[in-house]
C-alpha positions as a Markdown table, in Angstrom:
| # | Residue | x | y | z |
|---|---|---|---|---|
| 1 | Unk | 6.1 | 19.4 | -42.1 |
| 2 | Unk | 4.7 | 22.6 | -43.4 |
| 3 | Unk | 1.7 | 22.9 | -45.3 |
| 4 | Unk | 1.5 | 26.2 | -47.4 |
| 5 | Unk | -2.7 | 27.6 | -47.3 |
| 6 | Unk | -2.7 | 28.4 | -50.7 |
| 7 | Unk | -7.0 | 30.6 | -50.4 |
| 8 | Unk | -8.9 | 30.5 | -53.6 |
| 9 | Unk | -9.0 | 33.5 | -55.0 |
| 10 | Unk | -12.4 | 35.0 | -54.9 |
| 11 | Unk | -14.9 | 34.8 | -58.3 |
| 12 | Unk | -15.3 | 37.4 | -60.0 |
| 13 | Unk | -18.4 | 39.7 | -60.1 |
| 14 | Unk | -20.8 | 38.2 | -62.8 |
| 15 | Unk | -21.1 | 41.8 | -64.8 |
| 16 | Unk | -22.5 | 45.1 | -63.7 |
| 17 | Unk | -25.7 | 46.1 | -61.2 |
| 18 | Unk | -29.3 | 46.8 | -62.1 |
| 19 | Unk | -28.9 | 50.9 | -60.7 |
| 20 | Unk | -25.1 | 50.8 | -62.8 |
| 21 | Unk | -27.2 | 49.9 | -65.6 |
| 22 | Unk | -30.0 | 52.1 | -65.2 |
| 23 | Unk | -27.5 | 55.4 | -64.1 |
| 24 | Unk | -25.4 | 54.4 | -67.5 |
| 25 | Unk | -28.9 | 54.5 | -69.5 |
| 26 | Unk | -29.8 | 58.0 | -68.2 |
| 27 | Unk | -26.3 | 58.7 | -70.7 |
| 28 | Unk | -27.9 | 59.8 | -74.9 |
| 29 | Unk | -28.5 | 57.2 | -77.1 |
| 30 | Unk | -25.6 | 54.8 | -77.5 |
| 31 | Unk | -25.4 | 54.9 | -72.8 |
| 32 | Unk | -28.7 | 53.4 | -73.5 |
| 33 | Unk | -28.1 | 50.4 | -75.7 |
| 34 | Unk | -24.9 | 49.4 | -74.1 |
| 35 | Unk | -27.1 | 50.3 | -70.9 |
| 36 | Unk | -29.8 | 47.5 | -72.9 |
| 37 | Unk | -26.7 | 44.5 | -73.8 |
| 38 | Unk | -25.7 | 44.4 | -70.7 |
| 39 | Unk | -29.1 | 44.2 | -68.7 |
| 40 | Unk | -29.6 | 41.4 | -71.7 |
| 41 | Unk | -26.8 | 39.7 | -69.1 |
| 42 | Unk | -27.9 | 41.0 | -66.1 |
| 43 | Unk | -31.5 | 41.9 | -65.4 |
| 44 | Unk | -32.4 | 43.3 | -63.2 |
| 45 | Unk | -36.1 | 45.8 | -62.0 |
| 46 | Unk | -34.4 | 48.4 | -61.5 |
| 47 | Unk | -32.3 | 47.9 | -64.6 |
| 48 | Unk | -35.9 | 47.1 | -67.0 |
| 49 | Unk | -38.1 | 50.1 | -65.0 |
| 50 | Unk | -34.9 | 52.7 | -66.2 |
| 51 | Unk | -34.5 | 51.3 | -69.6 |
| 52 | Unk | -37.9 | 52.4 | -69.9 |
| 53 | Unk | -37.9 | 54.8 | -68.7 |
| 54 | Unk | -35.4 | 56.7 | -69.9 |
| 55 | Unk | -36.6 | 55.1 | -73.5 |
| 56 | Unk | -39.7 | 57.5 | -73.4 |
| 57 | Unk | -37.8 | 60.3 | -72.9 |
| 58 | Unk | -35.7 | 59.8 | -75.9 |
| 59 | Unk | -38.6 | 59.1 | -77.6 |
| 60 | Unk | -40.2 | 62.8 | -76.3 |
| 61 | Unk | -36.8 | 64.2 | -77.1 |
| 62 | Unk | -37.3 | 63.0 | -81.3 |
| 63 | Unk | -40.8 | 64.2 | -81.0 |
| 64 | Unk | -39.9 | 68.1 | -79.0 |
| 65 | Unk | -36.9 | 68.2 | -82.2 |
| 66 | Unk | -39.6 | 68.4 | -85.3 |
| 67 | Unk | -42.4 | 70.2 | -83.1 |
| 68 | Unk | -39.4 | 72.6 | -83.1 |
| 69 | Unk | -39.2 | 72.8 | -86.6 |
| 70 | Unk | -42.6 | 73.9 | -87.5 |
| 71 | Unk | -42.8 | 76.6 | -84.3 |
| 72 | Unk | -38.9 | 78.0 | -85.2 |
| 73 | Unk | -40.7 | 80.1 | -87.3 |
| 74 | Unk | -43.1 | 81.5 | -85.1 |
| 75 | Unk | -41.9 | 84.5 | -83.6 |
| 76 | Unk | -41.7 | 85.4 | -79.1 |
| 77 | Unk | -44.8 | 82.9 | -79.1 |
| 78 | Unk | -42.7 | 79.5 | -81.0 |
| 79 | Unk | -39.7 | 80.6 | -79.6 |
| 80 | Unk | -40.7 | 80.8 | -75.3 |
| 81 | Unk | -42.6 | 76.8 | -76.5 |
| 82 | Unk | -39.4 | 75.3 | -77.5 |
| 83 | Unk | -37.8 | 76.7 | -74.7 |
| 84 | Unk | -40.5 | 75.7 | -71.8 |
| 85 | Unk | -39.9 | 72.0 | -74.3 |
| 86 | Unk | -36.5 | 71.8 | -74.1 |
| 87 | Unk | -36.4 | 72.1 | -70.4 |
| 88 | Unk | -39.1 | 70.5 | -69.3 |
| 89 | Unk | -36.8 | 67.8 | -71.1 |
| 90 | Unk | -34.5 | 68.9 | -69.0 |
| 91 | Unk | -36.5 | 68.4 | -66.0 |
| 92 | Unk | -37.6 | 64.8 | -66.6 |
| 93 | Unk | -34.2 | 63.6 | -67.3 |
| 94 | Unk | -33.3 | 65.0 | -64.3 |
| 95 | Unk | -35.8 | 63.5 | -61.7 |
| 96 | Unk | -35.3 | 60.6 | -63.4 |
| 97 | Unk | -31.1 | 60.0 | -63.2 |
| 98 | Unk | -31.4 | 61.2 | -60.2 |
| 99 | Unk | -33.8 | 58.4 | -59.3 |
| 100 | Unk | -31.5 | 55.4 | -60.9 |
| 101 | Unk | -28.8 | 57.3 | -58.8 |
| 102 | Unk | -30.3 | 56.7 | -55.8 |
| 103 | Unk | -31.3 | 52.6 | -57.3 |
| 104 | Unk | -35.5 | 54.3 | -56.4 |
| 105 | Unk | -38.4 | 53.1 | -59.7 |
| 106 | Unk | -39.0 | 56.9 | -59.5 |
| 107 | Unk | -41.7 | 57.6 | -62.3 |
| 108 | Unk | -40.5 | 60.4 | -64.1 |
| 109 | Unk | -43.8 | 63.2 | -63.8 |
| 110 | Unk | -46.5 | 63.2 | -66.9 |
| 111 | Unk | -44.5 | 60.4 | -69.5 |
| 112 | Unk | -43.5 | 57.8 | -66.5 |
| 113 | Unk | -46.8 | 55.6 | -65.6 |
| 114 | Unk | -47.2 | 56.1 | -69.6 |
| 115 | Unk | -43.9 | 54.3 | -70.3 |
| 116 | Unk | -44.2 | 51.7 | -68.1 |
| 117 | Unk | -46.9 | 50.8 | -69.7 |
| 118 | Unk | -45.8 | 50.4 | -73.8 |
| 119 | Unk | -42.8 | 49.9 | -73.0 |
| 120 | Unk | -43.4 | 46.9 | -70.4 |
| 121 | Unk | -41.7 | 44.0 | -72.6 |
| 122 | Unk | -39.2 | 45.7 | -71.4 |
| 123 | Unk | -38.1 | 42.8 | -69.2 |
């Protein structure tokens, strides 16, 4: 009499890991909202860390946009300041995204530690 072994299937992975949530949070506002929702079902320290970093980065982007509107009317100097602000924002975004891809909790220059304090409610 032969007995046929029927292995039980492996359980499905429960949710997305924190590193993936961290990376998704850097992909626009929609990505941040998706990452936040995913994080609420699968909390992780790295996910929360990068959600706080990207929220601060996006708020800084809004402030830069408002400042851009004011500086737009100042020829040359205003335009140079606008360019430097946006270049700085892109550099911060790249630094944060690289840290998320590498699975590191490395703060962005200047705004990183501040973001961790201000948005400490995201856990």
